[in-house]
XYZ file of C-alpha atoms in Angstrom:
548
model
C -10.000 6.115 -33.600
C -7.977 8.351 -35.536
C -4.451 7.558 -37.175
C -0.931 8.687 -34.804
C 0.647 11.330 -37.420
C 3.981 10.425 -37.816
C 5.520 13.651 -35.875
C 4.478 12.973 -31.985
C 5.332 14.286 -28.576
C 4.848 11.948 -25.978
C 3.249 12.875 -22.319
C 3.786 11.298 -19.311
C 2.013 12.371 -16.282
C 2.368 11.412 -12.558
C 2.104 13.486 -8.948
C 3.328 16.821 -8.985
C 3.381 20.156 -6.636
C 5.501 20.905 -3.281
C 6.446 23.879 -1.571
C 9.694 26.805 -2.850
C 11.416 25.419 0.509
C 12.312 22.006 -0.742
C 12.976 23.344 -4.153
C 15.452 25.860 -2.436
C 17.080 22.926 -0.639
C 17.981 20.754 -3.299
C 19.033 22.933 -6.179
C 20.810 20.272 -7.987
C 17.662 18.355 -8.910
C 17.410 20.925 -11.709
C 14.468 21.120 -14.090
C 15.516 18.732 -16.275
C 14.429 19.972 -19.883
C 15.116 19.648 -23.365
C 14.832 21.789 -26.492
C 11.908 23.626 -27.125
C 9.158 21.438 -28.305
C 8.271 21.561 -32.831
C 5.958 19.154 -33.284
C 1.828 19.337 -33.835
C 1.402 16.206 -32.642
C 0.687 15.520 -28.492
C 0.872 11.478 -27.423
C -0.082 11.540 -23.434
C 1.092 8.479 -21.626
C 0.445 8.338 -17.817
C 2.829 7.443 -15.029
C 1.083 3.659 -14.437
C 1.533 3.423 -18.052
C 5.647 2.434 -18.140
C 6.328 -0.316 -20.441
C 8.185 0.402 -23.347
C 6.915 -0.108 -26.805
C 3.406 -0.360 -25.524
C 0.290 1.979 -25.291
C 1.143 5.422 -26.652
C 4.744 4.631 -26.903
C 4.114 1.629 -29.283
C 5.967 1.797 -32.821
C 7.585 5.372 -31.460
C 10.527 6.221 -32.857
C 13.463 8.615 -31.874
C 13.560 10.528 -34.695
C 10.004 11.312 -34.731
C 8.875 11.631 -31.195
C 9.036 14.349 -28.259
C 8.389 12.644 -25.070
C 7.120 14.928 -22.176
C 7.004 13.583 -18.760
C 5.245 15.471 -15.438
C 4.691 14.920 -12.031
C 1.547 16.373 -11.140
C 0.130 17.593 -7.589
C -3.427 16.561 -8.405
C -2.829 13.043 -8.709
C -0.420 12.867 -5.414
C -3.575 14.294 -3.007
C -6.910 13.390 -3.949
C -6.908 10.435 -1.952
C -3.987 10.146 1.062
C -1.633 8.238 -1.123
C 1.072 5.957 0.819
C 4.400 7.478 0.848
C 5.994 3.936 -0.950
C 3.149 4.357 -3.709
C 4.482 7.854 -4.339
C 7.534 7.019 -4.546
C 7.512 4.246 -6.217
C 6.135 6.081 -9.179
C 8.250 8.540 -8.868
C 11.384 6.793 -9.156
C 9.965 4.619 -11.789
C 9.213 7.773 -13.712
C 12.831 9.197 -13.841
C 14.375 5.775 -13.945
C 11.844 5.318 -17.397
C 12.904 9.340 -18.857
C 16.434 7.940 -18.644
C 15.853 4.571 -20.304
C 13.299 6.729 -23.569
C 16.629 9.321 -23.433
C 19.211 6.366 -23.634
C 17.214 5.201 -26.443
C 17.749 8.841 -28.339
C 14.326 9.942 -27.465
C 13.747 13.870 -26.720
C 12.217 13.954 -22.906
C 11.223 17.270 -21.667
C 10.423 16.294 -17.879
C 8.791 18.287 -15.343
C 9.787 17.647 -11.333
C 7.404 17.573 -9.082
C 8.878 20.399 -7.492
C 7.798 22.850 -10.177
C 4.809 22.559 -8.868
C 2.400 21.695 -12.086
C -1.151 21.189 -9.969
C -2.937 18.956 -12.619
C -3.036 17.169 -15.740
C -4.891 20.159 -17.277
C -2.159 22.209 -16.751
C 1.054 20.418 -17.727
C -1.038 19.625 -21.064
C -1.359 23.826 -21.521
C 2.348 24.246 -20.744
C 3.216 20.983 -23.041
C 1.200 22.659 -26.146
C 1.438 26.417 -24.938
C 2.527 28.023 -29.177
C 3.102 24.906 -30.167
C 0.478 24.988 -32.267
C -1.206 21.008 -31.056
C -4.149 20.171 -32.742
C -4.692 16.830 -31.234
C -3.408 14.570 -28.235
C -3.782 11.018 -28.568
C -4.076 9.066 -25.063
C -3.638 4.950 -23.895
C -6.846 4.490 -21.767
C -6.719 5.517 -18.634
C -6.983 3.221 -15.379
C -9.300 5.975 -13.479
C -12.965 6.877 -14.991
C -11.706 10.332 -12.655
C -8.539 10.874 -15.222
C -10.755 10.039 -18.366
C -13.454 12.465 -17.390
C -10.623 15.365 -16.425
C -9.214 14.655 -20.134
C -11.887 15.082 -22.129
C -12.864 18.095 -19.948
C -9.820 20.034 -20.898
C -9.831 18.805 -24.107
C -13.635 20.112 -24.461
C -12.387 23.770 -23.215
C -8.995 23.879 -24.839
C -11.269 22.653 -28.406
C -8.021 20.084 -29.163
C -9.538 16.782 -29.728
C -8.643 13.584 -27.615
C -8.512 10.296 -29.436
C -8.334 7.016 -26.832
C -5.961 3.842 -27.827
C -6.776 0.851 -26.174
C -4.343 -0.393 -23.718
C -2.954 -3.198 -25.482
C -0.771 -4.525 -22.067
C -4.397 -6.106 -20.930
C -5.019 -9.587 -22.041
C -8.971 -8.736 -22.455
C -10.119 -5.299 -24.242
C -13.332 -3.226 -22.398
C -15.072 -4.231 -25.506
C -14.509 -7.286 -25.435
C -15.493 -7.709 -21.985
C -18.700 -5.440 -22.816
C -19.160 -8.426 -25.388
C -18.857 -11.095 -22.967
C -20.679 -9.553 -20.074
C -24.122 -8.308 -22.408
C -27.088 -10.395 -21.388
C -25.596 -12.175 -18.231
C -27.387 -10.646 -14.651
C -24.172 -11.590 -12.640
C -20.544 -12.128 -13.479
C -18.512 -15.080 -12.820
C -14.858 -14.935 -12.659
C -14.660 -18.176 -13.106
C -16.740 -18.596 -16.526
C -14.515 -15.856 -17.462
C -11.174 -17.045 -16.683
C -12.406 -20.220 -18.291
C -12.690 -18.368 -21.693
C -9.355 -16.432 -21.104
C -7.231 -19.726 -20.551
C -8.995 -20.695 -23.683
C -7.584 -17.798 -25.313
C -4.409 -17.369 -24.377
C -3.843 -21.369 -24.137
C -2.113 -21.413 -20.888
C -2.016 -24.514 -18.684
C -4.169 -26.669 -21.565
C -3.100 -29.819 -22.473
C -2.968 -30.766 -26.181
C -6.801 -31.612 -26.643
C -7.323 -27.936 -25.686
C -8.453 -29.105 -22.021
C -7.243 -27.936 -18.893
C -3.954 -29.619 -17.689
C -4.735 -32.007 -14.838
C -8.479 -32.731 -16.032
C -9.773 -29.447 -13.472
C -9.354 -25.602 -14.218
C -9.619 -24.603 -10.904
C -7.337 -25.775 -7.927
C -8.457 -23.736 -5.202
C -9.579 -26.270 -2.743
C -5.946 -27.498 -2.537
C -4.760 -23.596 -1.687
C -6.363 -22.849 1.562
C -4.062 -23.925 3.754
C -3.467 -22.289 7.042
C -0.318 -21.358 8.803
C 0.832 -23.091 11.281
C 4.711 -21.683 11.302
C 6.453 -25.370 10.419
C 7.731 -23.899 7.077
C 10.384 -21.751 6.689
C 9.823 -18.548 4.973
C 12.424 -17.110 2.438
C 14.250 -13.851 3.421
C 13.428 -11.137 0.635
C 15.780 -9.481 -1.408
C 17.255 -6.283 -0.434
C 16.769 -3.677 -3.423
C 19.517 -1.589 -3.638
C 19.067 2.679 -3.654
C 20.385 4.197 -6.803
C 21.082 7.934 -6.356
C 17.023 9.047 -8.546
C 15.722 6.834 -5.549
C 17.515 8.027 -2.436
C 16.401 11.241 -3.899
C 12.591 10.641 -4.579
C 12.766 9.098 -0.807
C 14.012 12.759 0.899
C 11.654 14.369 -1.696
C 8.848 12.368 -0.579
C 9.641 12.613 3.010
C 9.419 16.327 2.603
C 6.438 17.035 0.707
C 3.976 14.166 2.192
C 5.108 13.981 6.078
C 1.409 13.331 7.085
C 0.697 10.287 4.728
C 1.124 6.537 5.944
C 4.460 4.599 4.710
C 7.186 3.670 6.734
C 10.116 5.140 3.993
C 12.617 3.369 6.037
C 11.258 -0.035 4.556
C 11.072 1.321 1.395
C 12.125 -2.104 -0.606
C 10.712 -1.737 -4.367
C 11.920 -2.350 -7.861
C 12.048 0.920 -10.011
C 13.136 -0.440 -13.401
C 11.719 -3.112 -15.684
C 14.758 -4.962 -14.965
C 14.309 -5.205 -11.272
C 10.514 -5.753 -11.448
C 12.130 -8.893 -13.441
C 14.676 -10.102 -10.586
C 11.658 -9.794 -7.873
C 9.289 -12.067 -10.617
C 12.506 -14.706 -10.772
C 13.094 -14.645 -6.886
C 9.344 -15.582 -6.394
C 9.275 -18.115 -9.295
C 13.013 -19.678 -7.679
C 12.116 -19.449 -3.557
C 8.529 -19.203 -3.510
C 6.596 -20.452 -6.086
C 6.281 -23.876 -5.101
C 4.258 -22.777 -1.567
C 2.503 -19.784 -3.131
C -0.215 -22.097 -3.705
C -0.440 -23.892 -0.181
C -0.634 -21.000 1.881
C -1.968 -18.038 -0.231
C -4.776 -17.887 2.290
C -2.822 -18.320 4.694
C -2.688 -15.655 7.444
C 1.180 -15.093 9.807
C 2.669 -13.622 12.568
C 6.121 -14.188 11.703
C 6.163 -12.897 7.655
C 4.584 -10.078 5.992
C 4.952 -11.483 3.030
C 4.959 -14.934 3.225
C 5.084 -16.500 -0.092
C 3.387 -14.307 -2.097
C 4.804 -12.667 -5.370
C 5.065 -9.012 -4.559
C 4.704 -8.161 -8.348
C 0.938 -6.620 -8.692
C 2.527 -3.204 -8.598
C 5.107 -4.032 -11.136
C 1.817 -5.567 -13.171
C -0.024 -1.971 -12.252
C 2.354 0.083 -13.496
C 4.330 -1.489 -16.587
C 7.247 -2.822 -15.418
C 5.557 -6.109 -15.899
C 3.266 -7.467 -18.393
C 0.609 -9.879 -17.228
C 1.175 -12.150 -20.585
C 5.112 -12.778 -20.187
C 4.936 -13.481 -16.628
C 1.553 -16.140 -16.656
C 3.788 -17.153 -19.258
C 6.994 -17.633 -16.770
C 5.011 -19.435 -13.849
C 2.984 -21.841 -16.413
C 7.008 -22.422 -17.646
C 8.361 -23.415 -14.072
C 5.350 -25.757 -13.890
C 6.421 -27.552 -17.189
C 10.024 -27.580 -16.273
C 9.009 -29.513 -12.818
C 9.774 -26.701 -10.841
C 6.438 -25.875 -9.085
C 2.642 -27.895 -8.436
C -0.008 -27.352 -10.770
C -2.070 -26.155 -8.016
C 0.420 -23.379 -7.522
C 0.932 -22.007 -11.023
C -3.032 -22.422 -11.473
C -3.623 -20.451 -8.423
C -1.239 -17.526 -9.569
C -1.941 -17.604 -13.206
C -6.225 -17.244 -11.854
C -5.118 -13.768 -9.936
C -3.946 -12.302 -13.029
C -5.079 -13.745 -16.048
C -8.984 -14.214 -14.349
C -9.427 -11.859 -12.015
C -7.127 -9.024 -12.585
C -8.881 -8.974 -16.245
C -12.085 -9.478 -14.664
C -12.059 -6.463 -12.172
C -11.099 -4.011 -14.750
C -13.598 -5.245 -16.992
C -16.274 -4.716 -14.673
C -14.955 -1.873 -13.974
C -15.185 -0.192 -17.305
C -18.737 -2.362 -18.089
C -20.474 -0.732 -14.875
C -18.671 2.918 -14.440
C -19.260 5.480 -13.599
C -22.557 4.691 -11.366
C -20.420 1.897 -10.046
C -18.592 3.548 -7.185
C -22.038 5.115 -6.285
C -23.565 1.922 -5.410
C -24.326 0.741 -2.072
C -26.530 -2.400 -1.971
C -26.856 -2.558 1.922
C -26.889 0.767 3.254
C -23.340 0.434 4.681
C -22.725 4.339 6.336
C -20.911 3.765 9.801
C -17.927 6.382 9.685
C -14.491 4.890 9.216
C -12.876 4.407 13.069
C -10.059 6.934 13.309
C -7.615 3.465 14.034
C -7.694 2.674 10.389
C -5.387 5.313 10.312
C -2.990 4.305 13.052
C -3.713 0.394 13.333
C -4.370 1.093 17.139
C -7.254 -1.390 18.101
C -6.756 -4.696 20.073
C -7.813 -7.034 17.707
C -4.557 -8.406 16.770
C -5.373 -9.862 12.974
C -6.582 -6.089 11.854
C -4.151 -4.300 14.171
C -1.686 -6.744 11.961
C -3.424 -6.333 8.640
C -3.862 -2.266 9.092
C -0.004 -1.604 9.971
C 1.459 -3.517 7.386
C -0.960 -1.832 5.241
C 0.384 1.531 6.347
C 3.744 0.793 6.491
C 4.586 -0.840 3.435
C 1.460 -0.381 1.272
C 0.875 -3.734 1.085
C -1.248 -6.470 2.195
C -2.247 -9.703 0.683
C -5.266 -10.776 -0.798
C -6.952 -12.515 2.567
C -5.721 -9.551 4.728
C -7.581 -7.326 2.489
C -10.420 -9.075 1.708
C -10.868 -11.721 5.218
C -9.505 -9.627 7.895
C -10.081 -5.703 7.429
C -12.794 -5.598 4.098
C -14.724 -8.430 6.518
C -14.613 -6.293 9.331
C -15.814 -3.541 7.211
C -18.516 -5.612 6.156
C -19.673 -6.866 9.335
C -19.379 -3.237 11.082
C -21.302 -1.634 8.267
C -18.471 0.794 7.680
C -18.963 3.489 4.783
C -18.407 1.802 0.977
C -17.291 5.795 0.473
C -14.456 5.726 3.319
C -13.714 2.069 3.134
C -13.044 2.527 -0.544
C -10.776 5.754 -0.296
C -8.716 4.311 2.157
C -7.866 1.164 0.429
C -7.377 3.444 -2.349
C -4.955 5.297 -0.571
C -2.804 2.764 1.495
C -1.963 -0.085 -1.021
C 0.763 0.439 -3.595
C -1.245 -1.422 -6.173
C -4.040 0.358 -5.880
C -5.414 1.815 -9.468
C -9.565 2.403 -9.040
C -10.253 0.094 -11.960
C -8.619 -2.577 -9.665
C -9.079 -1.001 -6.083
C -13.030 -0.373 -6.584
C -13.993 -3.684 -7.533
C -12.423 -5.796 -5.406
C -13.404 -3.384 -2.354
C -16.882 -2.495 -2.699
C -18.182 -5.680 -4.867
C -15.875 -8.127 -3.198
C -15.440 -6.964 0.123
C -18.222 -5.139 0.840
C -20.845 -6.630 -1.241
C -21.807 -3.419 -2.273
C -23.090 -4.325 -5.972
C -25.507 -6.776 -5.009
C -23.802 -9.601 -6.339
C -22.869 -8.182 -9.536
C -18.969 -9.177 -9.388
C -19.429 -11.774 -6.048
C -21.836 -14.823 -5.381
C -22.256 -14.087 -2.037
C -21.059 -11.753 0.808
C -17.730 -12.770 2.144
C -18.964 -12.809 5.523
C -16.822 -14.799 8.470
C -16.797 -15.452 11.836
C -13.542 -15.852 13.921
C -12.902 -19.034 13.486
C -12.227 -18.300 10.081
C -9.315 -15.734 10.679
C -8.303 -19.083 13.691
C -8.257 -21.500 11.176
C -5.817 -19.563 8.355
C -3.323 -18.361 10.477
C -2.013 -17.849 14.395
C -2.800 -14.419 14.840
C -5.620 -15.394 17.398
C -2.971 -17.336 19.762
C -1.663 -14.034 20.719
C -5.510 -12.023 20.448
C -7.213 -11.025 23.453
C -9.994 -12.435 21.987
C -11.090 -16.276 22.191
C -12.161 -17.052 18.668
C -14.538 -19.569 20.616
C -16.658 -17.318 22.229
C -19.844 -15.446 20.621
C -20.357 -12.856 23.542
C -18.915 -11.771 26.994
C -15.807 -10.820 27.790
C -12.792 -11.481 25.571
C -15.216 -13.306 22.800
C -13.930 -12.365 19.431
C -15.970 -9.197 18.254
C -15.634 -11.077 14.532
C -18.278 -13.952 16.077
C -21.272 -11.738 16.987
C -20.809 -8.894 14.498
C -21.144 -11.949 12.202
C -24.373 -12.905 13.585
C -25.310 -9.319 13.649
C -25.094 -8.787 10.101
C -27.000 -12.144 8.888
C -29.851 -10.710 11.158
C -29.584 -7.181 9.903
C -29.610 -8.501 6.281
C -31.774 -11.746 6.418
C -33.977 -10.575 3.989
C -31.422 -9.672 1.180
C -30.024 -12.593 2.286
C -33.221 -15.036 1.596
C -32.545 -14.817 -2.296
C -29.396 -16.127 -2.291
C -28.373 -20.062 -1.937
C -25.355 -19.629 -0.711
C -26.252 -17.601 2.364
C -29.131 -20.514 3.395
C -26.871 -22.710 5.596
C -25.914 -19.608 7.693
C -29.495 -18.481 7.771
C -30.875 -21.598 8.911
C -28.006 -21.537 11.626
C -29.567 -18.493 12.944
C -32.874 -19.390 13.155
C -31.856 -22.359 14.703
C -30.814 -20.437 17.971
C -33.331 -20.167 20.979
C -35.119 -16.441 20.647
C -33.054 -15.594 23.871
C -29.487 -16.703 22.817
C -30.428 -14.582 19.571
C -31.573 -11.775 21.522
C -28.082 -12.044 23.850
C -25.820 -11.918 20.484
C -27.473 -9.117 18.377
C -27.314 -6.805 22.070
C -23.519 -7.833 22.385
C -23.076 -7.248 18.446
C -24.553 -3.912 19.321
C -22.213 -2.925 22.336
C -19.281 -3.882 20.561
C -19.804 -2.233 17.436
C -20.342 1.069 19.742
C -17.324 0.138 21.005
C -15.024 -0.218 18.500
C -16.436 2.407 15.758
C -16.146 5.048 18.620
C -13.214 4.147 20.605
C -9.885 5.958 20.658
C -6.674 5.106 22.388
């Protein structure tokens, strides 16, 4: 890794590109520039990359660096990004330019209406005669954006040198350390060794407070609407924002997000207040009913903070850090804070780790032949079952979803239907606000879909109806009867189900977590098996193909 020279320009790079017509309609958002750049030195820092002091930007100072931010029309369309996630990043962008400005740092800053297509191009325009002779780059989250890099950097002969991203709790080698010799990975071994590291929620032997590390059998509670559910904050619109919104609205009509719902922090100081509100109001029943699946709440009690995490406005550290606090101070269960300090300091390490350890064959693999095309109502939430007509709106509308509505409700659909790990994975891609790929691919196709073979999961996370009946009350007003395998109004969830442990029985044999449901099948009369794989079969005809 070679040494940052003490004269640096820093880059950072989001979505860019839109037509002359919105440019020609809003005059006043300027091209907001700077002096000329003078210095030999390029430091690119990408738009998920915001936190001050950290990555590229750490040990900058004023007097010394050029910071150059873009907004780049590659990054905005190769998948069919939701409008919030846009925006989000957009406003978090300016917001950030003003904050490095405020500071006394030099920000040249490209809008998105100059229409810069990729990364490869705002870095020619950034060193166009100014006579660069390296750039220096945080890693990337994308194996896409690291391959594009050193591509340009291979034909513009500038060299590239990588700095770790030092706002992760576990380094890619480290992980590559970890992971060498073992034939599947364990979150939980893992997280084991990160609580270890980090000494969060260990008592003062060094042993995990409460005598277990793991409280998840005491979070699985389903919802049963006798609680009542905290009204979110309203986040006021600043003048950047209202104008990211129109620009948004203009340039990406066709992609999901409802923009009149549009409810997300921009600064590092809001992504703070929305951490406090959950610690203060909801903290205390994350842990009860994070599985839990609701008619009345989109939300529930969740934190609403993995974006803020994803992009920088957060740090995963300082806010494990905050929960394990409000646990100590009396103000939460154990089995909550454990439950929301194992999202993100176990298994948000873990899926970028394996991410990094297995790229870039990973998003090529495809351990049971899963090809059905995506139905065209992933797109529009129209279908009649009411948890993934639920699941897939919200989705669209707000770019978010929680962690059983992802993986329990629409990724076990996918599973059971045999959808496409391609499709399946570019559209959670493109939906959720959170989604980065060294997040997004993991937890789709090795999680949801199985699609590693068991490299990142034990088992498939394959469920019948009564599953989605028993976390939440979405079946009470489903045309469906979680009760019934076939016929009429039986829940499609209940024979697809059956479908796939017949399909897969043999892949299935090896592992001994999948022998209670295969001995439940075999169990079944030849006939009654016969009756559920023909129904499995005319309803996933039916639903893959229909169209309201």
């Amino acid at each position: 890794m070679s040494q940052i020279r003490p004269s640096r320009l820093v880059f950072l790079t989001t979505f860019a590109g839109i037509g002359d017509q919105w440019m020609n309609d809003h005059p006043q958002a300027g091209f907001l520039r700077t002096m000329p750049m003078a210095n030999s030195k390029l430091i690119l820092v990408l738009g998920d990359q915001l936190t001050p002091g950290s990555g590229a930007l750490k040990d900058a100072s004023p007097d010394d660096t050029h910071v150059l931010m873009a907004e780049v029309a590659e990054e905005a369309s190769y998948v069919r990004h939701n409008r919030h996630k846009i925006a989000l990043l957009f406003s978090a962008m300016r917001h950030f330019r003003d904050e490095l400005r405020s500071q006394g740092f030099k920000v040249t800053y490209f809008c998105y209406q100059e229409g810069v297509s990729s990364l490869a191009e705002a870095l020619d325009r950034a060193i166009e005669d100014e006579g660069i002779e390296s750039v220096t780059c945080c890693e990337v989250g994308e194996y896409r954006v690291r391959q594009l890099l050193e591509d340009w950097s291979q034909r513009a002969g500038i060299a590239l040198d990588w700095i770790p991203d030092d706002r992760f709790l576990c380094s890619t080698e480290a992980f590559h350390d970890w992971a060498q010799g073992r034939k599947a990975f364990r979150m939980e071994h893992f997280y084991r060794v990160m609580r270890r590291r980090y000494e969060i929620l260990l008592d003062d032997q060094g042993e995990p407070e409460g005598g277990r590390w793991n409280y998840d059998q005491e979070n699985r509670a389903g919802w049963r609407a006798k609680d009542e559910v905290p009204q979110r904050l309203e986040i006021d619109r600043d003048e950047i924002t209202r104008e990211v919104l129109e620009l948004v609205a203009a340039a990406f009509a066709d992609n999901p997000g409802d923009l009149s719902r549009f409810n997300l922090a921009v600064t590092r100081e809001g992504a703070h207040s929305q951490l406090d509100f959950f610690i203060e109001h909801c903290l205390e029943r994350f842990g009860q009913y994070q599985d839990a699946l609701a008619e009345e709440s989109d939300w529930l009690y969740h934190s609403l903070v993995s974006m803020y995490l994803n992009i920088g406005l957060l740090t995963p550290l300082e806010t494990c850090r905050r929960v394990e606090a409000a646990w100590r101070d009396g103000r939460c269960s154990l089995s909550a804070a454990e439950g929301f300090i194992r999202q993100v300091l176990g298994w948000r390490e873990f899926v970028r780790g394996i991410y990094w350890f297995a790229m870039p064959g990973y998003g090529e693999r495809n351990a049971l032949q899963a090809e059905q095309a995506l139905p065209a109502w992933f797109w529009n939430a129209d279908t009649d079952l009411r948890c993934l007509q639920q699941a897939i709106k919200q989705s669209l509308d707000l770019g978010y979803a929680h962690h059983i509505q992802r993986l329990m409700v629409i990724g076990n659909f996918s599973l059971l239907a045999g959808l496409s790990v391609k499709e399946v994975c570019e559209w959670y891609l493109a939906v959720y606000v959170d989604a980065f790929e060294w997040v997004e691919l993991p937890n789709t196709l090795g999680m949801a879909l199985y699609g590693d073979d068991g490299l990142m999961a034990s088992k498939p996370y394959a469920a019948s109806g009564k599953y989605i009946q028993r976390q939440g009350n979405h079946c009470a007003k489903c045309r469906y009867r979680p009760d019934r395998v076939t016929g009429e109004n039986a829940c499609p969830y209940n024979s697809l189900y059956w479908a796939f442990i017949d399909r897969h029985r043999e892949t299935l044999q090896a592992n001994p977590r999948m022998s209670l449901a295969l001995r439940n099948w075999e169990r079944k009369p030849a006939p009654e098996r016969e009756s559920i794989l023909a129904w499995a079969d005319h309803e996933q005809r039916r639903l893959l193909h229909e169209s309201h």
